[in-house]
PDB file of C-alpha atoms and ligand atoms in Angstrom:
ATOM      1  CA  UNK A 247       0.412  -0.738 -10.286  1.00 93.00           C
ATOM      2  CA  UNK A 248       2.405  -3.696 -11.553  1.00 96.00           C
ATOM      3  CA  UNK A 249       2.162  -6.882  -9.525  1.00 97.00           C
ATOM      4  CA  UNK A 250       4.570  -9.763  -9.177  1.00 98.00           C
ATOM      5  CA  UNK A 251       1.842 -12.373  -8.734  1.00 98.00           C
ATOM      6  CA  UNK A 252       3.911 -15.419  -7.795  1.00 98.00           C
ATOM      7  CA  UNK A 253       6.406 -15.428  -4.914  1.00 98.00           C
ATOM      8  CA  UNK A 254       7.130 -17.623  -1.888  1.00 98.00           C
ATOM      9  CA  UNK A 255       7.900 -16.720   1.717  1.00 98.00           C
ATOM     10  CA  UNK A 256       8.594 -18.955   4.689  1.00 98.00           C
ATOM     11  CA  UNK A 257       5.153 -20.586   4.613  1.00 98.00           C
ATOM     12  CA  UNK A 258       6.579 -22.515   1.657  1.00 97.00           C
ATOM     13  CA  UNK A 259       8.787 -25.460   2.583  1.00 96.00           C
ATOM     14  CA  UNK A 260      11.449 -24.421   0.055  1.00 96.00           C
ATOM     15  CA  UNK A 261      11.663 -20.722   0.986  1.00 97.00           C
ATOM     16  CA  UNK A 262      13.096 -18.876   3.989  1.00 98.00           C
ATOM     17  CA  UNK A 263      12.142 -15.434   2.752  1.00 98.00           C
ATOM     18  CA  UNK A 264      10.637 -13.158   5.411  1.00 98.00           C
ATOM     19  CA  UNK A 265       7.582 -11.124   4.519  1.00 97.00           C
ATOM     20  CA  UNK A 266       9.461  -7.906   5.428  1.00 97.00           C
ATOM     21  CA  UNK A 267      12.237  -8.780   2.959  1.00 98.00           C
ATOM     22  CA  UNK A 268       9.734  -9.511   0.193  1.00 98.00           C
ATOM     23  CA  UNK A 269       7.810  -6.286   0.782  1.00 97.00           C
ATOM     24  CA  UNK A 270      11.011  -4.231   0.897  1.00 97.00           C
ATOM     25  CA  UNK A 271      12.256  -5.751  -2.382  1.00 97.00           C
ATOM     26  CA  UNK A 272       8.913  -5.111  -4.107  1.00 97.00           C
ATOM     27  CA  UNK A 273       8.586  -1.638  -2.598  1.00 95.00           C
ATOM     28  CA  UNK A 274      11.880  -0.380  -4.015  1.00 96.00           C
ATOM     29  CA  UNK A 275      10.636  -1.378  -7.478  1.00 96.00           C
ATOM     30  CA  UNK A 276       7.138   0.033  -6.950  1.00 96.00           C
ATOM     31  CA  UNK A 277       5.495  -3.371  -7.392  1.00 97.00           C
ATOM     32  CA  UNK A 278       2.671  -5.076  -5.573  1.00 97.00           C
ATOM     33  CA  UNK A 279       2.955  -8.720  -4.551  1.00 98.00           C
ATOM     34  CA  UNK A 280       0.860 -11.847  -4.427  1.00 98.00           C
ATOM     35  CA  UNK A 281       2.249 -14.415  -2.014  1.00 98.00           C
ATOM     36  CA  UNK A 282       1.602 -17.870  -3.439  1.00 98.00           C
ATOM     37  CA  UNK A 283       2.744 -20.372  -0.839  1.00 98.00           C
ATOM     38  CA  UNK A 284       3.021 -24.020  -1.821  1.00 98.00           C
ATOM     39  CA  UNK A 285       0.190 -26.409  -1.097  1.00 98.00           C
ATOM     40  CA  UNK A 286       1.127 -29.619  -2.890  1.00 97.00           C
ATOM     41  CA  UNK A 287      -0.368 -32.498  -0.867  1.00 96.00           C
ATOM     42  CA  UNK A 288       1.014 -36.044  -1.208  1.00 95.00           C
ATOM     43  CA  UNK A 289       4.243 -34.767  -2.688  1.00 96.00           C
ATOM     44  CA  UNK A 290       6.512 -37.765  -3.343  1.00 95.00           C
ATOM     45  CA  UNK A 291       9.853 -37.989  -1.510  1.00 91.00           C
ATOM     46  CA  UNK A 292      10.779 -36.047   1.615  1.00 92.00           C
ATOM     47  CA  UNK A 293       9.308 -32.620   0.865  1.00 93.00           C
ATOM     48  CA  UNK A 294       6.119 -31.580   2.644  1.00 96.00           C
ATOM     49  CA  UNK A 295       4.572 -28.666   0.778  1.00 97.00           C
ATOM     50  CA  UNK A 296       1.695 -27.960   3.126  1.00 98.00           C
ATOM     51  CA  UNK A 297       0.819 -25.130   5.502  1.00 98.00           C
ATOM     52  CA  UNK A 298      -2.028 -23.978   7.694  1.00 98.00           C
ATOM     53  CA  UNK A 299      -4.238 -21.319   6.053  1.00 98.00           C
ATOM     54  CA  UNK A 300      -5.310 -20.235   9.534  1.00 98.00           C
ATOM     55  CA  UNK A 301      -1.698 -19.598  10.613  1.00 98.00           C
ATOM     56  CA  UNK A 302      -0.971 -17.867   7.297  1.00 98.00           C
ATOM     57  CA  UNK A 303      -3.919 -15.539   7.823  1.00 98.00           C
ATOM     58  CA  UNK A 304      -3.003 -14.873  11.438  1.00 98.00           C
ATOM     59  CA  UNK A 305       0.534 -13.937  10.406  1.00 98.00           C
ATOM     60  CA  UNK A 306      -0.153 -11.773   7.338  1.00 98.00           C
ATOM     61  CA  UNK A 307      -3.759 -10.602   7.306  1.00 96.00           C
ATOM     62  CA  UNK A 308      -2.919  -7.204   8.789  1.00 95.00           C
ATOM     63  CA  UNK A 309      -0.590  -6.555   5.819  1.00 95.00           C
ATOM     64  CA  UNK A 310      -3.102  -7.593   3.184  1.00 95.00           C
ATOM     65  CA  UNK A 311      -4.421  -4.932   0.786  1.00 91.00           C
ATOM     66  CA  UNK A 312      -7.997  -3.773   0.733  1.00 86.00           C
ATOM     67  CA  UNK A 313     -10.454  -5.268  -1.726  1.00 81.00           C
ATOM     68  CA  UNK A 314     -10.357  -3.606  -5.142  1.00 72.00           C
ATOM     69  CA  UNK A 315      -7.606  -1.209  -4.105  1.00 82.00           C
ATOM     70  CA  UNK A 316      -4.461  -2.440  -5.791  1.00 83.00           C
ATOM     71  CA  UNK A 317      -2.440   0.481  -4.476  1.00 83.00           C
ATOM     72  CA  UNK A 318      -2.407  -1.373  -1.164  1.00 80.00           C
ATOM     73  CA  UNK A 319      -0.053  -3.857  -2.611  1.00 92.00           C
ATOM     74  CA  UNK A 320      -0.166  -7.256  -0.928  1.00 97.00           C
ATOM     75  CA  UNK A 321      -2.434 -10.180  -1.778  1.00 97.00           C
ATOM     76  CA  UNK A 322      -2.479 -13.546  -0.047  1.00 98.00           C
ATOM     77  CA  UNK A 323      -2.588 -16.460  -2.459  1.00 98.00           C
ATOM     78  CA  UNK A 324      -1.640 -20.082  -2.805  1.00 98.00           C
ATOM     79  CA  UNK A 325       0.107 -22.241  -5.401  1.00 98.00           C
ATOM     80  CA  UNK A 326      -1.761 -25.548  -5.550  1.00 98.00           C
ATOM     81  CA  UNK A 327      -0.008 -28.584  -6.953  1.00 98.00           C
ATOM     82  CA  UNK A 328      -2.446 -30.396  -9.234  1.00 98.00           C
ATOM     83  CA  UNK A 329      -2.520 -34.188  -9.386  1.00 97.00           C
ATOM     84  CA  UNK A 330      -5.247 -36.600 -10.499  1.00 97.00           C
ATOM     85  CA  UNK A 331      -7.997 -37.036  -7.886  1.00 95.00           C
ATOM     86  CA  UNK A 332      -6.758 -34.112  -5.780  1.00 97.00           C
ATOM     87  CA  UNK A 333      -9.364 -31.544  -6.795  1.00 98.00           C
ATOM     88  CA  UNK A 334     -11.454 -32.074  -3.663  1.00 98.00           C
ATOM     89  CA  UNK A 335      -8.470 -31.729  -1.339  1.00 98.00           C
ATOM     90  CA  UNK A 336      -7.515 -28.482  -3.077  1.00 98.00           C
ATOM     91  CA  UNK A 337     -11.057 -27.119  -2.923  1.00 98.00           C
ATOM     92  CA  UNK A 338     -11.323 -27.973   0.777  1.00 98.00           C
ATOM     93  CA  UNK A 339      -8.008 -26.247   1.450  1.00 98.00           C
ATOM     94  CA  UNK A 340      -8.952 -23.092  -0.439  1.00 98.00           C
ATOM     95  CA  UNK A 341     -12.250 -22.879   1.455  1.00 98.00           C
ATOM     96  CA  UNK A 342     -10.378 -22.471   4.757  1.00 98.00           C
ATOM     97  CA  UNK A 343      -9.337 -18.849   4.094  1.00 98.00           C
ATOM     98  CA  UNK A 344     -10.429 -16.000   1.781  1.00 97.00           C
ATOM     99  CA  UNK A 345      -7.464 -16.378  -0.555  1.00 98.00           C
ATOM    100  CA  UNK A 346      -6.957 -13.601  -3.106  1.00 97.00           C
ATOM    101  CA  UNK A 347      -5.455 -15.737  -5.851  1.00 98.00           C
ATOM    102  CA  UNK A 348      -5.183 -19.471  -6.499  1.00 98.00           C
ATOM    103  CA  UNK A 349      -2.600 -20.660  -8.979  1.00 98.00           C
ATOM    104  CA  UNK A 350      -2.485 -24.224 -10.264  1.00 98.00           C
ATOM    105  CA  UNK A 351       0.775 -25.990 -11.048  1.00 98.00           C
ATOM    106  CA  UNK A 352       2.136 -29.250 -12.342  1.00 98.00           C
ATOM    107  CA  UNK A 353       5.252 -30.279 -10.390  1.00 98.00           C
ATOM    108  CA  UNK A 354       4.559 -34.032 -10.344  1.00 97.00           C
ATOM    109  CA  UNK A 355       3.946 -36.467 -13.193  1.00 97.00           C
ATOM    110  CA  UNK A 356       2.653 -39.969 -12.452  1.00 96.00           C
ATOM    111  CA  UNK A 357       3.908 -39.657  -8.892  1.00 95.00           C
ATOM    112  CA  UNK A 358       7.401 -38.650 -10.076  1.00 97.00           C
ATOM    113  CA  UNK A 359       9.049 -35.336  -9.174  1.00 97.00           C
ATOM    114  CA  UNK A 360      10.039 -33.717 -12.470  1.00 97.00           C
ATOM    115  CA  UNK A 361      12.387 -31.389 -10.603  1.00 96.00           C
ATOM    116  CA  UNK A 362      14.628 -34.410  -9.923  1.00 95.00           C
ATOM    117  CA  UNK A 363      17.114 -35.511 -12.584  1.00 94.00           C
ATOM    118  CA  UNK A 364      16.334 -39.164 -11.756  1.00 94.00           C
ATOM    119  CA  UNK A 365      12.886 -38.745 -13.238  1.00 97.00           C
ATOM    120  CA  UNK A 366      14.379 -38.481 -16.725  1.00 97.00           C
ATOM    121  CA  UNK A 367      16.485 -41.665 -16.531  1.00 96.00           C
ATOM    122  CA  UNK A 368      15.544 -43.858 -19.483  1.00 96.00           C
ATOM    123  CA  UNK A 369      12.879 -41.437 -20.737  1.00 97.00           C
ATOM    124  CA  UNK A 370      13.166 -39.488 -23.970  1.00 97.00           C
ATOM    125  CA  UNK A 371      11.856 -35.987 -24.511  1.00 98.00           C
ATOM    126  CA  UNK A 372       8.900 -37.083 -26.622  1.00 98.00           C
ATOM    127  CA  UNK A 373       7.493 -39.416 -24.002  1.00 98.00           C
ATOM    128  CA  UNK A 374       8.066 -37.009 -21.090  1.00 98.00           C
ATOM    129  CA  UNK A 375       6.834 -33.819 -22.748  1.00 98.00           C
ATOM    130  CA  UNK A 376       3.734 -35.322 -24.372  1.00 98.00           C
ATOM    131  CA  UNK A 377       2.799 -36.816 -21.007  1.00 98.00           C
ATOM    132  CA  UNK A 378       3.466 -33.483 -19.250  1.00 98.00           C
ATOM    133  CA  UNK A 379       1.239 -31.593 -21.679  1.00 98.00           C
ATOM    134  CA  UNK A 380      -1.504 -34.214 -21.567  1.00 98.00           C
ATOM    135  CA  UNK A 381      -1.638 -34.238 -17.770  1.00 98.00           C
ATOM    136  CA  UNK A 382      -1.563 -30.438 -17.623  1.00 98.00           C
ATOM    137  CA  UNK A 383      -4.598 -30.162 -19.927  1.00 98.00           C
ATOM    138  CA  UNK A 384      -6.456 -32.783 -17.871  1.00 98.00           C
ATOM    139  CA  UNK A 385      -5.636 -31.019 -14.605  1.00 98.00           C
ATOM    140  CA  UNK A 386      -6.865 -27.644 -15.889  1.00 98.00           C
ATOM    141  CA  UNK A 387     -10.213 -29.301 -16.645  1.00 98.00           C
ATOM    142  CA  UNK A 388     -10.304 -31.179 -13.330  1.00 98.00           C
ATOM    143  CA  UNK A 389      -9.503 -28.018 -11.365  1.00 98.00           C
ATOM    144  CA  UNK A 390     -11.523 -25.280 -13.090  1.00 98.00           C
ATOM    145  CA  UNK A 391     -11.557 -23.246  -9.873  1.00 98.00           C
ATOM    146  CA  UNK A 392      -7.910 -22.151 -10.223  1.00 98.00           C
ATOM    147  CA  UNK A 393      -7.471 -18.518 -11.249  1.00 98.00           C
ATOM    148  CA  UNK A 394      -4.295 -18.943 -13.297  1.00 98.00           C
ATOM    149  CA  UNK A 395      -2.112 -21.758 -14.612  1.00 98.00           C
ATOM    150  CA  UNK A 396       1.465 -21.351 -13.394  1.00 98.00           C
ATOM    151  CA  UNK A 397       4.655 -21.821 -15.420  1.00 98.00           C
ATOM    152  CA  UNK A 398       3.662 -23.854 -18.474  1.00 98.00           C
ATOM    153  CA  UNK A 399       7.430 -24.113 -19.028  1.00 98.00           C
ATOM    154  CA  UNK A 400       8.284 -25.431 -15.543  1.00 98.00           C
ATOM    155  CA  UNK A 401       9.686 -28.659 -16.969  1.00 98.00           C
ATOM    156  CA  UNK A 402      12.062 -26.711 -19.201  1.00 98.00           C
ATOM    157  CA  UNK A 403      13.973 -25.504 -16.118  1.00 96.00           C
ATOM    158  CA  UNK A 404      15.278 -28.984 -15.436  1.00 95.00           C
ATOM    159  CA  UNK A 405      14.685 -31.372 -18.365  1.00 97.00           C
ATOM    160  CA  UNK A 406      18.160 -32.679 -19.264  1.00 96.00           C
ATOM    161  CA  UNK A 407      17.714 -32.763 -23.044  1.00 97.00           C
ATOM    162  CA  UNK A 408      19.749 -31.010 -25.754  1.00 95.00           C
ATOM    163  CA  UNK A 409      16.729 -28.796 -26.344  1.00 95.00           C
ATOM    164  CA  UNK A 410      14.721 -28.529 -23.112  1.00 96.00           C
ATOM    165  CA  UNK A 411      12.351 -25.917 -24.594  1.00 97.00           C
ATOM    166  CA  UNK A 412       8.570 -26.180 -25.060  1.00 98.00           C
ATOM    167  CA  UNK A 413       8.903 -26.575 -28.857  1.00 98.00           C
ATOM    168  CA  UNK A 414       5.471 -25.334 -29.856  1.00 98.00           C
ATOM    169  CA  UNK A 415       5.857 -26.399 -33.501  1.00 98.00           C
ATOM    170  CA  UNK A 416       6.672 -29.966 -32.556  1.00 98.00           C
ATOM    171  CA  UNK A 417       4.069 -30.353 -29.798  1.00 98.00           C
ATOM    172  CA  UNK A 418       1.373 -27.941 -30.934  1.00 98.00           C
ATOM    173  CA  UNK A 419      -1.444 -30.494 -30.801  1.00 98.00           C
ATOM    174  CA  UNK A 420      -0.714 -31.199 -27.148  1.00 98.00           C
ATOM    175  CA  UNK A 421      -0.098 -27.585 -26.157  1.00 98.00           C
ATOM    176  CA  UNK A 422      -3.274 -26.445 -27.920  1.00 98.00           C
ATOM    177  CA  UNK A 423      -5.254 -28.823 -25.704  1.00 98.00           C
ATOM    178  CA  UNK A 424      -3.949 -26.989 -22.623  1.00 98.00           C
ATOM    179  CA  UNK A 425      -4.778 -23.620 -24.146  1.00 98.00           C
ATOM    180  CA  UNK A 426      -8.295 -24.745 -25.083  1.00 98.00           C
ATOM    181  CA  UNK A 427      -8.834 -26.051 -21.550  1.00 98.00           C
ATOM    182  CA  UNK A 428      -7.792 -22.634 -20.179  1.00 98.00           C
ATOM    183  CA  UNK A 429     -10.139 -20.772 -22.497  1.00 98.00           C
ATOM    184  CA  UNK A 430     -13.054 -23.115 -21.794  1.00 98.00           C
ATOM    185  CA  UNK A 431     -12.599 -22.839 -18.025  1.00 98.00           C
ATOM    186  CA  UNK A 432     -11.955 -19.076 -18.165  1.00 98.00           C
ATOM    187  CA  UNK A 433      -8.572 -19.542 -16.512  1.00 98.00           C
ATOM    188  CA  UNK A 434      -5.742 -17.038 -16.893  1.00 98.00           C
ATOM    189  CA  UNK A 435      -2.279 -18.104 -17.969  1.00 98.00           C
ATOM    190  CA  UNK A 436       0.841 -17.084 -16.093  1.00 98.00           C
ATOM    191  CA  UNK A 437       3.946 -15.662 -17.693  1.00 98.00           C
ATOM    192  CA  UNK A 438       6.600 -16.964 -15.337  1.00 98.00           C
ATOM    193  CA  UNK A 439       9.857 -14.992 -15.582  1.00 98.00           C
ATOM    194  CA  UNK A 440      12.112 -17.558 -13.957  1.00 98.00           C
ATOM    195  CA  UNK A 441      13.795 -18.387 -17.306  1.00 97.00           C
ATOM    196  CA  UNK A 442      13.813 -14.819 -18.664  1.00 97.00           C
ATOM    197  CA  UNK A 443      17.525 -14.391 -17.934  1.00 94.00           C
ATOM    198  CA  UNK A 444      17.928 -16.040 -21.346  1.00 95.00           C
ATOM    199  CA  UNK A 445      16.221 -13.749 -23.862  1.00 93.00           C
ATOM    200  CA  UNK A 446      15.860 -16.653 -26.335  1.00 95.00           C
ATOM    201  CA  UNK A 447      13.160 -17.948 -23.986  1.00 97.00           C
ATOM    202  CA  UNK A 448      10.873 -15.084 -25.068  1.00 97.00           C
ATOM    203  CA  UNK A 449      11.048 -16.359 -28.657  1.00 97.00           C
ATOM    204  CA  UNK A 450      10.373 -19.893 -27.436  1.00 97.00           C
ATOM    205  CA  UNK A 451       7.269 -18.815 -25.508  1.00 98.00           C
ATOM    206  CA  UNK A 452       5.882 -16.318 -28.039  1.00 98.00           C
ATOM    207  CA  UNK A 453       4.042 -18.837 -30.277  1.00 98.00           C
ATOM    208  CA  UNK A 454       2.374 -20.405 -27.234  1.00 98.00           C
ATOM    209  CA  UNK A 455       0.982 -17.116 -25.904  1.00 98.00           C
ATOM    210  CA  UNK A 456       0.109 -15.941 -29.420  1.00 98.00           C
ATOM    211  CA  UNK A 457      -1.929 -19.115 -29.880  1.00 98.00           C
ATOM    212  CA  UNK A 458      -3.607 -18.639 -26.487  1.00 98.00           C
ATOM    213  CA  UNK A 459      -4.780 -15.224 -27.739  1.00 98.00           C
ATOM    214  CA  UNK A 460      -5.911 -16.708 -31.046  1.00 98.00           C
ATOM    215  CA  UNK A 461      -8.017 -19.367 -29.286  1.00 98.00           C
ATOM    216  CA  UNK A 462      -9.764 -16.706 -27.213  1.00 98.00           C
ATOM    217  CA  UNK A 463      -7.489 -16.351 -24.178  1.00 98.00           C
ATOM    218  CA  UNK A 464      -7.042 -12.822 -22.833  1.00 98.00           C
ATOM    219  CA  UNK A 465      -5.903 -12.711 -19.205  1.00 98.00           C
ATOM    220  CA  UNK A 466      -2.340 -13.350 -18.078  1.00 98.00           C
ATOM    221  CA  UNK A 467      -0.676 -13.021 -14.702  1.00 98.00           C
ATOM    222  CA  UNK A 468       3.031 -12.282 -14.404  1.00 98.00           C
ATOM    223  CA  UNK A 469       5.196 -13.821 -11.710  1.00 98.00           C
ATOM    224  CA  UNK A 470       8.864 -14.197 -10.818  1.00 98.00           C
ATOM    225  CA  UNK A 471       8.436 -17.322  -8.658  1.00 98.00           C
ATOM    226  CA  UNK A 472      10.974 -15.718  -6.311  1.00 98.00           C
ATOM    227  CA  UNK A 473      12.031 -17.707  -3.250  1.00 98.00           C
ATOM    228  CA  UNK A 474      14.666 -15.120  -2.225  1.00 98.00           C
ATOM    229  CA  UNK A 475      14.507 -11.294  -1.980  1.00 98.00           C
ATOM    230  CA  UNK A 476      17.012 -10.709  -4.800  1.00 98.00           C
ATOM    231  CA  UNK A 477      14.623 -12.360  -7.284  1.00 98.00           C
ATOM    232  CA  UNK A 478      11.434 -10.523  -6.326  1.00 98.00           C
ATOM    233  CA  UNK A 479      10.171  -8.562  -9.331  1.00 98.00           C
ATOM    234  CA  UNK A 480      12.872  -9.923 -11.621  1.00 98.00           C
ATOM    235  CA  UNK A 481      11.971  -9.382 -15.314  1.00 98.00           C
ATOM    236  CA  UNK A 482       8.354  -8.564 -14.441  1.00 98.00           C
ATOM    237  CA  UNK A 483       8.409  -5.424 -16.586  1.00 97.00           C
ATOM    238  CA  UNK A 484       9.675  -7.526 -19.515  1.00 97.00           C
ATOM    239  CA  UNK A 485       6.778  -9.943 -19.017  1.00 98.00           C
ATOM    240  CA  UNK A 486       4.211  -7.114 -18.987  1.00 98.00           C
ATOM    241  CA  UNK A 487       5.691  -5.744 -22.232  1.00 97.00           C
ATOM    242  CA  UNK A 488       5.626  -9.272 -23.687  1.00 98.00           C
ATOM    243  CA  UNK A 489       1.915  -9.564 -22.789  1.00 98.00           C
ATOM    244  CA  UNK A 490       1.183  -6.144 -24.313  1.00 97.00           C
ATOM    245  CA  UNK A 491       2.965  -7.142 -27.523  1.00 97.00           C
ATOM    246  CA  UNK A 492       0.611 -10.156 -27.800  1.00 96.00           C
ATOM    247  CA  UNK A 493      -2.472  -8.046 -26.995  1.00 98.00           C
ATOM    248  CA  UNK A 494      -2.956 -10.048 -23.821  1.00 98.00           C
ATOM    249  CA  UNK A 495      -4.210  -8.362 -20.660  1.00 98.00           C
ATOM    250  CA  UNK A 496      -1.948  -8.509 -17.591  1.00 98.00           C
ATOM    251  CA  UNK A 497      -4.043  -8.947 -14.455  1.00 98.00           C
ATOM    252  CA  UNK A 498      -3.628  -9.914 -10.838  1.00 97.00           C
ATOM    253  CA  UNK A 499      -6.259 -11.432  -8.567  1.00 97.00           C
ATOM    254  CA  UNK A 500      -7.598  -9.767  -5.417  1.00 96.00           C
ATOM    255  CA  UNK A 501     -10.362 -11.547  -3.534  1.00 95.00           C
ATOM    256  CA  UNK A 502     -10.488 -14.062  -6.435  1.00 97.00           C
ATOM    257  CA  UNK A 503     -11.395 -11.322  -8.940  1.00 96.00           C
ATOM    258  CA  UNK A 504      -9.190 -10.378 -11.879  1.00 96.00           C
ATOM    259  CA  UNK A 505      -7.996  -6.773 -11.759  1.00 95.00           C
ATOM    260  CA  UNK A 506      -6.106  -5.213 -14.657  1.00 95.00           C
ATOM    261  CA  UNK A 507      -2.587  -4.023 -13.945  1.00 93.00           C
ATOM    262  CA  UNK A 508      -1.960  -0.412 -14.800  1.00 81.00           C
TER     263      UNK A 508
HETATM  264 ZN1   ZN C  53       5.697 -23.992  -9.098  1.00 89.16          ZN
HETATM  265 ZN1   ZN C  54       6.100 -21.161  -7.218  1.00 89.16          ZN
END
């Protein structure tokens, strides 16, 4: 069964999606789901990306799939925002419920929200992207308990430069550090399909995932990052084919164990 291993329902501050809507959207496509609600403590600005694991479990546990049986297609996960000195807070949070999958993300750089256009005022691409890559590599090492690193290309969604892409050739030394950190900590890498509407993005990402494989990486998760039902499962099949073409192994996590998609 194919899994969309990154979606948000109403336990995430920026999503109003109901669990029934998410399950219906995945069901019509024959996909399983991992809910990955936002836990991003000390988020700057007005957003509060926190939730109660106990309430989450009380609401959804009865829908959760059985251990090691991916045909029962719902896993309960979390997307943890990684910032310096937050590893303990994340560990403590994760210990409060038997999460199936923990994904680690970079949404914040030096206490600035990189989703906000203001962040880029007076900053050129070189300074922002090299900092982004450097922090990401450090956070993978500081948080080796995450199962998969989300959206390496998150910043490319919003960076207001002529070329907002990852540019592996230009930044390969920095990107390789992230990939080495993933391999050394035995962390999977996500293929996030949010930008897959533009097929040129596949060419942009290919050298990064090819290099991950070359350095010893094998496992990838695939996720749409859907916050609305119409985006659940979007381009997931394309991402699985992309992984296969790189000889990477698409997996999802159930009870914190990697299980191959089939
Ligand atoms: Zn994210
Ligand atoms: Zn997300």
